[in-house]
Amino acid sequence: GSGKTRFASELATAADLPLFVASYAPWQSEGHQGDMLKAMRQSFREAIESAPSVLLIDEFDSMVIRGTALSDNSNYNRGVVNGILECLDGVNRRDGVLVIATTNEVEVIDPAILRSGRIDTHIEITLPDAEARVGILERYLGFPIADGHKPTIERATERNSGADLEVLARKAHRFARADSVSTSIDHLLRALPNVRTLPVETYRANALHEAGHAVTGLAVGRTIVDARISDTYYEDRQVQSMGMVRFETQTQHRRTRDEIFGELLISLAGMAAEIVVLGRHDQGAAGAIGSDLNIATRLATMMEAVDGMGDTLVSE
């Protein structure tokens, strides 16, 4: 929802070039590996025949590192990655075709794909800041937002992606249609989520939790690139983040036991901080895919049962 696909679309429009869209799933749906490779080559062929053009390959993290546990079928995956490398190699063979690949997990992509001459320019599209959020809403709404309303809107849309803002604008337009009038700022204000302030005790626990991640991350040699904590929450959202600490991405692809164990410690540190200071931890650190305890469990299992980094060299 951060706007990766829209970036490619807007780029093609601005350059007045045809846009071709492909991804792993439609290629694979053609049948066995041979059919998939044919579909992949066909996407490149169509873009080449219409050159100059833009070819967008979505969900590119499906091209995972060859020969690792990231791939459920190593031999199949090796053939697919080799196929995309063949399509990307040779500037003359795809002269005039700008290939854009989108992903949320660049670290799992086979490094051979990312080297010079292939997908070699990497752009991180982050969530929009306050000014950008207002600008995105103005575009979807079709009218400028007065300065007096901006603080309310900026606060209510904090951490919203471009996709979230598009949904918000559509909601405002629905209110206007129901009133049989043009969309106005009043409809947008009605569409904004209800923002509530966290109890002080909860806010403190969240701050302790994120501080645990941050301090432990620094202790194991990681670099913090972003950290934040929120004292508010959205009443109508079931899943939302009250705080986060983001570390600089590690680029190495063959990690040692100490490096993986450091990640495990960071994952558990939020819960540990709550227990040390408050004597307990709450549900927020566990119970869901992607939660701290889920990540720690996955890392520990991988070390012990896959990578042979426990007391034995067991690998399953």
Short mmCIF file of C-alpha atoms in Angstrom, two decimals:
data_model
loop_
_atom_site.label_atom_id
_atom_site.label_comp_id
_atom_site.label_asym_id
_atom_site.label_seq_id
_atom_site.Cartn_x
_atom_site.Cartn_y
_atom_site.Cartn_z
CA GLY A 1 0.00 0.00 0.00
CA SER A 2 2.99 2.37 -0.05
CA GLY A 3 2.60 3.17 -3.74
CA LYS A 4 5.16 0.93 -5.48
CA THR A 5 2.82 -0.12 -8.27
CA ARG A 6 1.46 3.39 -8.66
CA PHE A 7 5.04 4.69 -8.98
CA ALA A 8 5.57 2.47 -12.02
CA SER A 9 2.22 3.49 -13.49
CA GLU A 10 2.86 7.21 -13.01
CA LEU A 11 6.36 6.87 -14.43
CA ALA A 12 5.05 5.22 -17.58
CA THR A 13 2.33 7.86 -17.93
CA ALA A 14 4.77 10.75 -17.42
CA ALA A 15 7.13 9.31 -20.04
CA ASP A 16 4.22 8.48 -22.38
CA LEU A 17 5.29 4.83 -22.55
CA PRO A 18 3.16 1.67 -22.61
CA LEU A 19 3.09 -0.21 -19.30
CA PHE A 20 3.17 -4.01 -19.12
CA VAL A 21 2.41 -5.69 -15.79
CA ALA A 22 3.51 -9.19 -14.78
CA SER A 23 4.19 -11.16 -11.61
CA TYR A 24 5.21 -14.60 -10.38
CA ALA A 25 1.69 -15.90 -9.66
CA PRO A 26 0.21 -15.42 -13.18
CA TRP A 27 3.37 -16.87 -14.71
CA GLN A 28 3.15 -19.93 -12.46
CA SER A 29 -0.58 -20.38 -13.12
CA GLU A 30 0.27 -21.30 -16.72
CA GLY A 31 1.25 -24.82 -15.58
CA HIS A 32 4.52 -26.65 -14.97
CA GLN A 33 7.92 -24.97 -14.92
CA GLY A 34 8.31 -25.00 -18.69
CA ASP A 35 4.98 -23.22 -19.11
CA MET A 36 5.94 -20.69 -16.45
CA LEU A 37 9.22 -19.88 -18.16
CA LYS A 38 7.37 -19.46 -21.47
CA ALA A 39 4.95 -17.02 -19.82
CA MET A 40 7.86 -15.12 -18.29
CA ARG A 41 9.64 -14.81 -21.65
CA GLN A 42 6.37 -13.79 -23.31
CA SER A 43 6.00 -10.85 -20.89
CA PHE A 44 9.49 -9.65 -21.79
CA ARG A 45 8.82 -10.25 -25.50
CA GLU A 46 5.65 -8.12 -25.44
CA ALA A 47 7.50 -5.26 -23.73
CA ILE A 48 10.41 -5.51 -26.21
CA GLU A 49 8.09 -5.47 -29.22
CA SER A 50 6.50 -2.24 -27.93
CA ALA A 51 9.77 -0.61 -26.85
CA PRO A 52 10.36 1.94 -25.55
CA SER A 53 8.19 0.62 -22.73
CA VAL A 54 7.98 -0.12 -19.00
CA LEU A 55 7.69 -3.67 -17.66
CA LEU A 56 6.50 -3.92 -14.05
CA ILE A 57 7.13 -7.22 -12.24
CA ASP A 58 5.13 -7.22 -9.01
CA GLU A 59 5.77 -9.28 -5.83
CA PHE A 60 9.39 -9.84 -6.84
CA ASP A 61 10.29 -11.43 -3.49
CA SER A 62 9.08 -14.71 -5.03
CA MET A 63 12.52 -14.83 -6.73
CA VAL A 64 14.13 -16.06 -3.52
CA ILE A 65 17.76 -16.97 -2.97
CA ARG A 66 18.65 -20.22 -4.72
CA GLY A 67 19.64 -23.24 -2.64
CA THR A 68 18.37 -21.99 0.73
CA ALA A 69 15.56 -22.79 3.16
CA LEU A 70 13.73 -19.74 1.79
CA SER A 71 12.69 -21.90 -1.14
CA ASP A 72 10.24 -24.78 -0.56
CA ASN A 73 11.41 -26.42 -3.80
CA SER A 74 15.05 -25.60 -4.40
CA ASN A 75 15.38 -27.17 -7.86
CA TYR A 76 12.20 -25.55 -9.17
CA ASN A 77 13.20 -22.19 -7.73
CA ARG A 78 16.70 -22.44 -9.23
CA GLY A 79 15.21 -22.87 -12.71
CA VAL A 80 12.86 -19.91 -12.23
CA VAL A 81 15.62 -17.60 -11.00
CA ASN A 82 17.88 -18.71 -13.83
CA GLY A 83 15.04 -17.93 -16.21
CA ILE A 84 14.59 -14.36 -14.95
CA LEU A 85 18.36 -13.85 -15.11
CA GLU A 86 18.32 -14.91 -18.76
CA CYS A 87 15.52 -12.43 -19.49
CA LEU A 88 17.32 -9.60 -17.70
CA ASP A 89 20.79 -10.21 -19.15
CA GLY A 90 21.91 -8.41 -22.25
CA VAL A 91 20.96 -4.76 -22.55
CA ASN A 92 20.79 -5.01 -26.34
CA ARG A 93 18.21 -7.80 -26.17
CA ARG A 94 15.81 -5.64 -24.18
CA ASP A 95 16.97 -2.23 -25.37
CA GLY A 96 14.35 0.40 -24.59
CA VAL A 97 12.59 -1.66 -21.91
CA LEU A 98 12.71 -0.26 -18.37
CA VAL A 99 12.18 -3.15 -15.94
CA ILE A 100 10.75 -2.20 -12.53
CA ALA A 101 10.39 -4.88 -9.84
CA THR A 102 8.46 -4.28 -6.61
CA THR A 103 8.81 -6.07 -3.28
CA ASN A 104 8.36 -5.65 0.45
CA GLU A 105 11.27 -8.01 1.21
CA VAL A 106 14.31 -7.16 -0.89
CA GLU A 107 16.56 -9.14 1.47
CA VAL A 108 15.16 -12.52 0.34
CA ILE A 109 15.72 -11.92 -3.39
CA ASP A 110 18.56 -13.85 -5.02
CA PRO A 111 21.55 -11.45 -5.01
CA ALA A 112 22.47 -12.34 -8.61
CA ILE A 113 19.28 -10.58 -9.74
CA LEU A 114 20.24 -7.38 -7.92
CA ARG A 115 23.77 -6.95 -9.25
CA SER A 116 24.88 -4.37 -11.82
CA GLY A 117 23.25 -4.67 -15.23
CA ARG A 118 20.12 -6.33 -13.89
CA ILE A 119 17.83 -4.85 -11.20
CA ASP A 120 20.62 -2.60 -9.94
CA THR A 121 18.91 0.63 -8.82
CA HIS A 122 16.99 0.24 -5.55
CA ILE A 123 14.50 2.84 -4.31
CA GLU A 124 12.76 2.57 -0.94
CA ILE A 125 9.26 4.02 -0.94
CA THR A 126 8.39 4.82 2.65
CA LEU A 127 5.07 5.82 4.14
CA PRO A 128 4.11 9.43 3.29
CA ASP A 129 4.87 12.19 5.80
CA ALA A 130 2.23 14.66 7.01
CA GLU A 131 2.57 17.04 4.07
CA ALA A 132 2.49 14.20 1.55
CA ARG A 133 -0.60 12.67 3.16
CA VAL A 134 -2.50 15.93 2.76
CA GLY A 135 -1.33 16.19 -0.85
CA ILE A 136 -2.44 12.63 -1.62
CA LEU A 137 -5.86 13.29 -0.12
CA GLU A 138 -6.22 16.52 -2.10
CA ARG A 139 -5.54 14.62 -5.31
CA TYR A 140 -8.11 11.91 -4.54
CA LEU A 141 -10.69 14.40 -3.26
CA GLY A 142 -10.28 16.94 -6.06
CA PHE A 143 -10.09 20.06 -3.88
CA PRO A 144 -7.49 21.80 -1.67
CA ILE A 145 -7.58 21.33 2.10
CA ALA A 146 -7.54 24.55 4.12
CA ASP A 147 -4.63 25.07 6.52
CA GLY A 148 -6.97 25.16 9.52
CA HIS A 149 -8.05 21.54 8.93
CA LYS A 150 -4.59 20.14 8.20
CA PRO A 151 -3.47 19.44 11.83
CA THR A 152 -6.58 17.33 12.49
CA ILE A 153 -6.19 15.40 9.25
CA GLU A 154 -2.44 14.90 9.67
CA ARG A 155 -2.91 13.46 13.16
CA ALA A 156 -5.83 11.20 12.15
CA THR A 157 -3.92 9.78 9.17
CA GLU A 158 -0.56 9.20 10.87
CA ARG A 159 1.17 6.02 9.54
CA ASN A 160 -1.38 5.78 6.72
CA SER A 161 -0.18 4.45 3.38
CA GLY A 162 -1.24 5.83 0.02
CA ALA A 163 -3.73 2.97 -0.25
CA ASP A 164 -5.22 3.86 3.16
CA LEU A 165 -5.68 7.45 2.03
CA GLU A 166 -7.37 6.36 -1.19
CA VAL A 167 -9.88 4.34 0.85
CA LEU A 168 -10.45 7.35 3.12
CA ALA A 169 -11.17 9.59 0.13
CA ARG A 170 -13.58 7.02 -1.32
CA LYS A 171 -15.43 6.98 2.00
CA ALA A 172 -15.75 10.77 1.89
CA HIS A 173 -17.08 10.57 -1.68
CA ARG A 174 -19.67 8.00 -0.55
CA PHE A 175 -20.91 10.37 2.14
CA ALA A 176 -21.21 13.11 -0.49
CA ARG A 177 -23.17 10.87 -2.87
CA ALA A 178 -25.53 9.95 -0.06
CA ASP A 179 -26.10 13.69 0.50
CA SER A 180 -26.47 14.28 -3.28
CA VAL A 181 -23.84 17.04 -3.18
CA SER A 182 -20.22 17.55 -4.18
CA THR A 183 -17.59 16.20 -1.81
CA SER A 184 -16.48 18.76 0.78
CA ILE A 185 -14.15 18.99 3.75
CA ASP A 186 -17.09 18.10 6.01
CA HIS A 187 -17.39 14.71 4.31
CA LEU A 188 -13.67 14.08 4.76
CA LEU A 189 -13.85 14.98 8.46
CA ARG A 190 -16.78 12.57 8.87
CA ALA A 191 -14.73 9.85 7.17
CA LEU A 192 -11.70 10.25 9.42
CA PRO A 193 -11.17 7.45 11.95
CA ASN A 194 -11.96 8.13 15.58
CA VAL A 195 -8.69 8.76 17.38
CA ARG A 196 -8.45 7.94 21.08
CA THR A 197 -5.68 8.60 23.60
CA LEU A 198 -4.03 5.61 25.25
CA PRO A 199 -4.17 5.27 29.03
CA VAL A 200 -0.89 6.42 30.61
CA GLU A 201 -0.11 2.91 31.87
CA THR A 202 -0.46 1.40 28.40
CA TYR A 203 1.58 4.18 26.81
CA ARG A 204 4.37 3.60 29.35
CA ALA A 205 4.33 -0.17 28.74
CA ASN A 206 4.59 0.39 24.99
CA ALA A 207 7.50 2.78 25.49
CA LEU A 208 9.30 0.26 27.71
CA HIS A 209 8.71 -2.45 25.12
CA GLU A 210 10.20 -0.47 22.23
CA ALA A 211 13.08 0.73 24.42
CA GLY A 212 13.91 -2.93 25.08
CA HIS A 213 14.15 -3.59 21.33
CA ALA A 214 16.27 -0.46 20.79
CA VAL A 215 18.77 -1.02 23.62
CA THR A 216 19.26 -4.69 22.80
CA GLY A 217 19.64 -3.93 19.10
CA LEU A 218 22.39 -1.46 19.83
CA ALA A 219 24.03 -3.95 22.21
CA VAL A 220 24.30 -6.58 19.46
CA GLY A 221 25.72 -4.12 16.96
CA ARG A 222 22.68 -3.07 14.93
CA THR A 223 22.01 0.50 13.74
CA ILE A 224 18.65 2.16 14.40
CA VAL A 225 17.18 3.97 11.39
CA ASP A 226 13.73 4.77 12.82
CA ALA A 227 11.99 4.59 16.19
CA ARG A 228 8.62 5.90 17.25
CA ILE A 229 5.89 5.53 19.85
CA SER A 230 2.27 6.69 19.65
CA ASP A 231 0.01 7.85 22.47
CA THR A 232 -3.12 7.42 20.35
CA TYR A 233 -4.98 4.62 18.61
CA TYR A 234 -7.73 4.31 16.01
CA GLU A 235 -11.02 3.15 17.46
CA ASP A 236 -12.16 1.37 14.29
CA ARG A 237 -8.96 -0.54 13.46
CA GLN A 238 -8.47 -4.08 14.74
CA VAL A 239 -4.75 -4.21 13.91
CA GLN A 240 -2.46 -1.23 14.42
CA SER A 241 1.01 -0.44 15.66
CA MET A 242 1.53 1.62 18.82
CA GLY A 243 5.27 1.80 18.38
CA MET A 244 8.21 0.45 16.41
CA VAL A 245 11.98 0.30 16.15
CA ARG A 246 13.47 -0.30 12.71
CA PHE A 247 17.08 -1.31 12.23
CA GLU A 248 19.33 -0.95 9.21
CA THR A 249 18.89 -3.93 6.87
CA GLN A 250 21.70 -6.47 7.02
CA THR A 251 22.87 -7.24 3.50
CA GLN A 252 24.88 -10.41 4.09
CA HIS A 253 23.23 -13.63 2.94
CA ARG A 254 25.18 -16.15 5.02
CA ARG A 255 24.63 -15.26 8.65
CA THR A 256 26.50 -16.75 11.60
CA ARG A 257 24.97 -18.18 14.75
CA ASP A 258 25.82 -15.01 16.70
CA GLU A 259 24.08 -12.81 14.13
CA ILE A 260 20.89 -14.90 14.11
CA PHE A 261 20.96 -15.19 17.90
CA GLY A 262 21.25 -11.38 18.07
CA GLU A 263 18.03 -11.07 16.06
CA LEU A 264 16.37 -13.54 18.41
CA LEU A 265 17.46 -11.43 21.40
CA ILE A 266 16.06 -8.27 19.80
CA SER A 267 12.72 -10.00 19.22
CA LEU A 268 12.45 -11.08 22.87
CA ALA A 269 13.81 -7.84 24.35
CA GLY A 270 10.50 -5.97 24.26
CA MET A 271 8.77 -8.61 26.37
CA ALA A 272 11.82 -8.83 28.65
CA ALA A 273 11.78 -5.07 29.29
CA GLU A 274 8.12 -5.19 30.30
CA ILE A 275 8.74 -8.13 32.65
CA VAL A 276 11.80 -6.53 34.29
CA VAL A 277 10.09 -3.20 34.97
CA LEU A 278 6.39 -4.12 35.25
CA GLY A 279 6.55 -7.76 36.26
CA ARG A 280 4.50 -8.99 33.27
CA HIS A 281 3.97 -8.59 29.55
CA ASP A 282 0.75 -8.28 27.57
CA GLN A 283 -0.68 -9.97 24.47
CA GLY A 284 0.81 -7.48 22.03
CA ALA A 285 4.12 -9.37 21.81
CA ALA A 286 2.62 -12.76 20.92
CA GLY A 287 -0.27 -14.62 19.39
CA ALA A 288 -0.04 -13.52 15.76
CA ILE A 289 2.12 -14.15 12.71
CA GLY A 290 4.85 -11.51 12.70
CA SER A 291 4.62 -10.88 16.45
CA ASP A 292 7.80 -10.73 18.53
CA LEU A 293 7.35 -14.22 19.99
CA ASN A 294 6.44 -15.67 16.59
CA ILE A 295 9.64 -14.26 15.06
CA ALA A 296 11.77 -15.46 17.97
CA THR A 297 10.27 -18.96 17.77
CA ARG A 298 10.91 -19.13 14.02
CA LEU A 299 14.53 -18.00 14.45
CA ALA A 300 15.18 -20.48 17.28
CA THR A 301 13.62 -23.35 15.32
CA MET A 302 15.65 -22.46 12.24
CA MET A 303 18.89 -22.41 14.25
CA GLU A 304 18.23 -25.72 15.99
CA ALA A 305 16.42 -27.77 13.37
CA VAL A 306 17.55 -26.36 10.01
CA ASP A 307 20.94 -24.67 10.23
CA GLY A 308 22.66 -27.12 12.60
CA MET A 309 23.52 -24.33 15.05
CA GLY A 310 22.34 -26.09 18.21
CA ASP A 311 24.07 -28.78 20.22
CA THR A 312 23.90 -31.16 17.24
CA LEU A 313 24.18 -30.85 13.47
CA VAL A 314 20.53 -31.83 12.94
CA SER A 315 18.99 -30.36 9.80
CA GLU A 316 15.50 -31.17 8.57
#
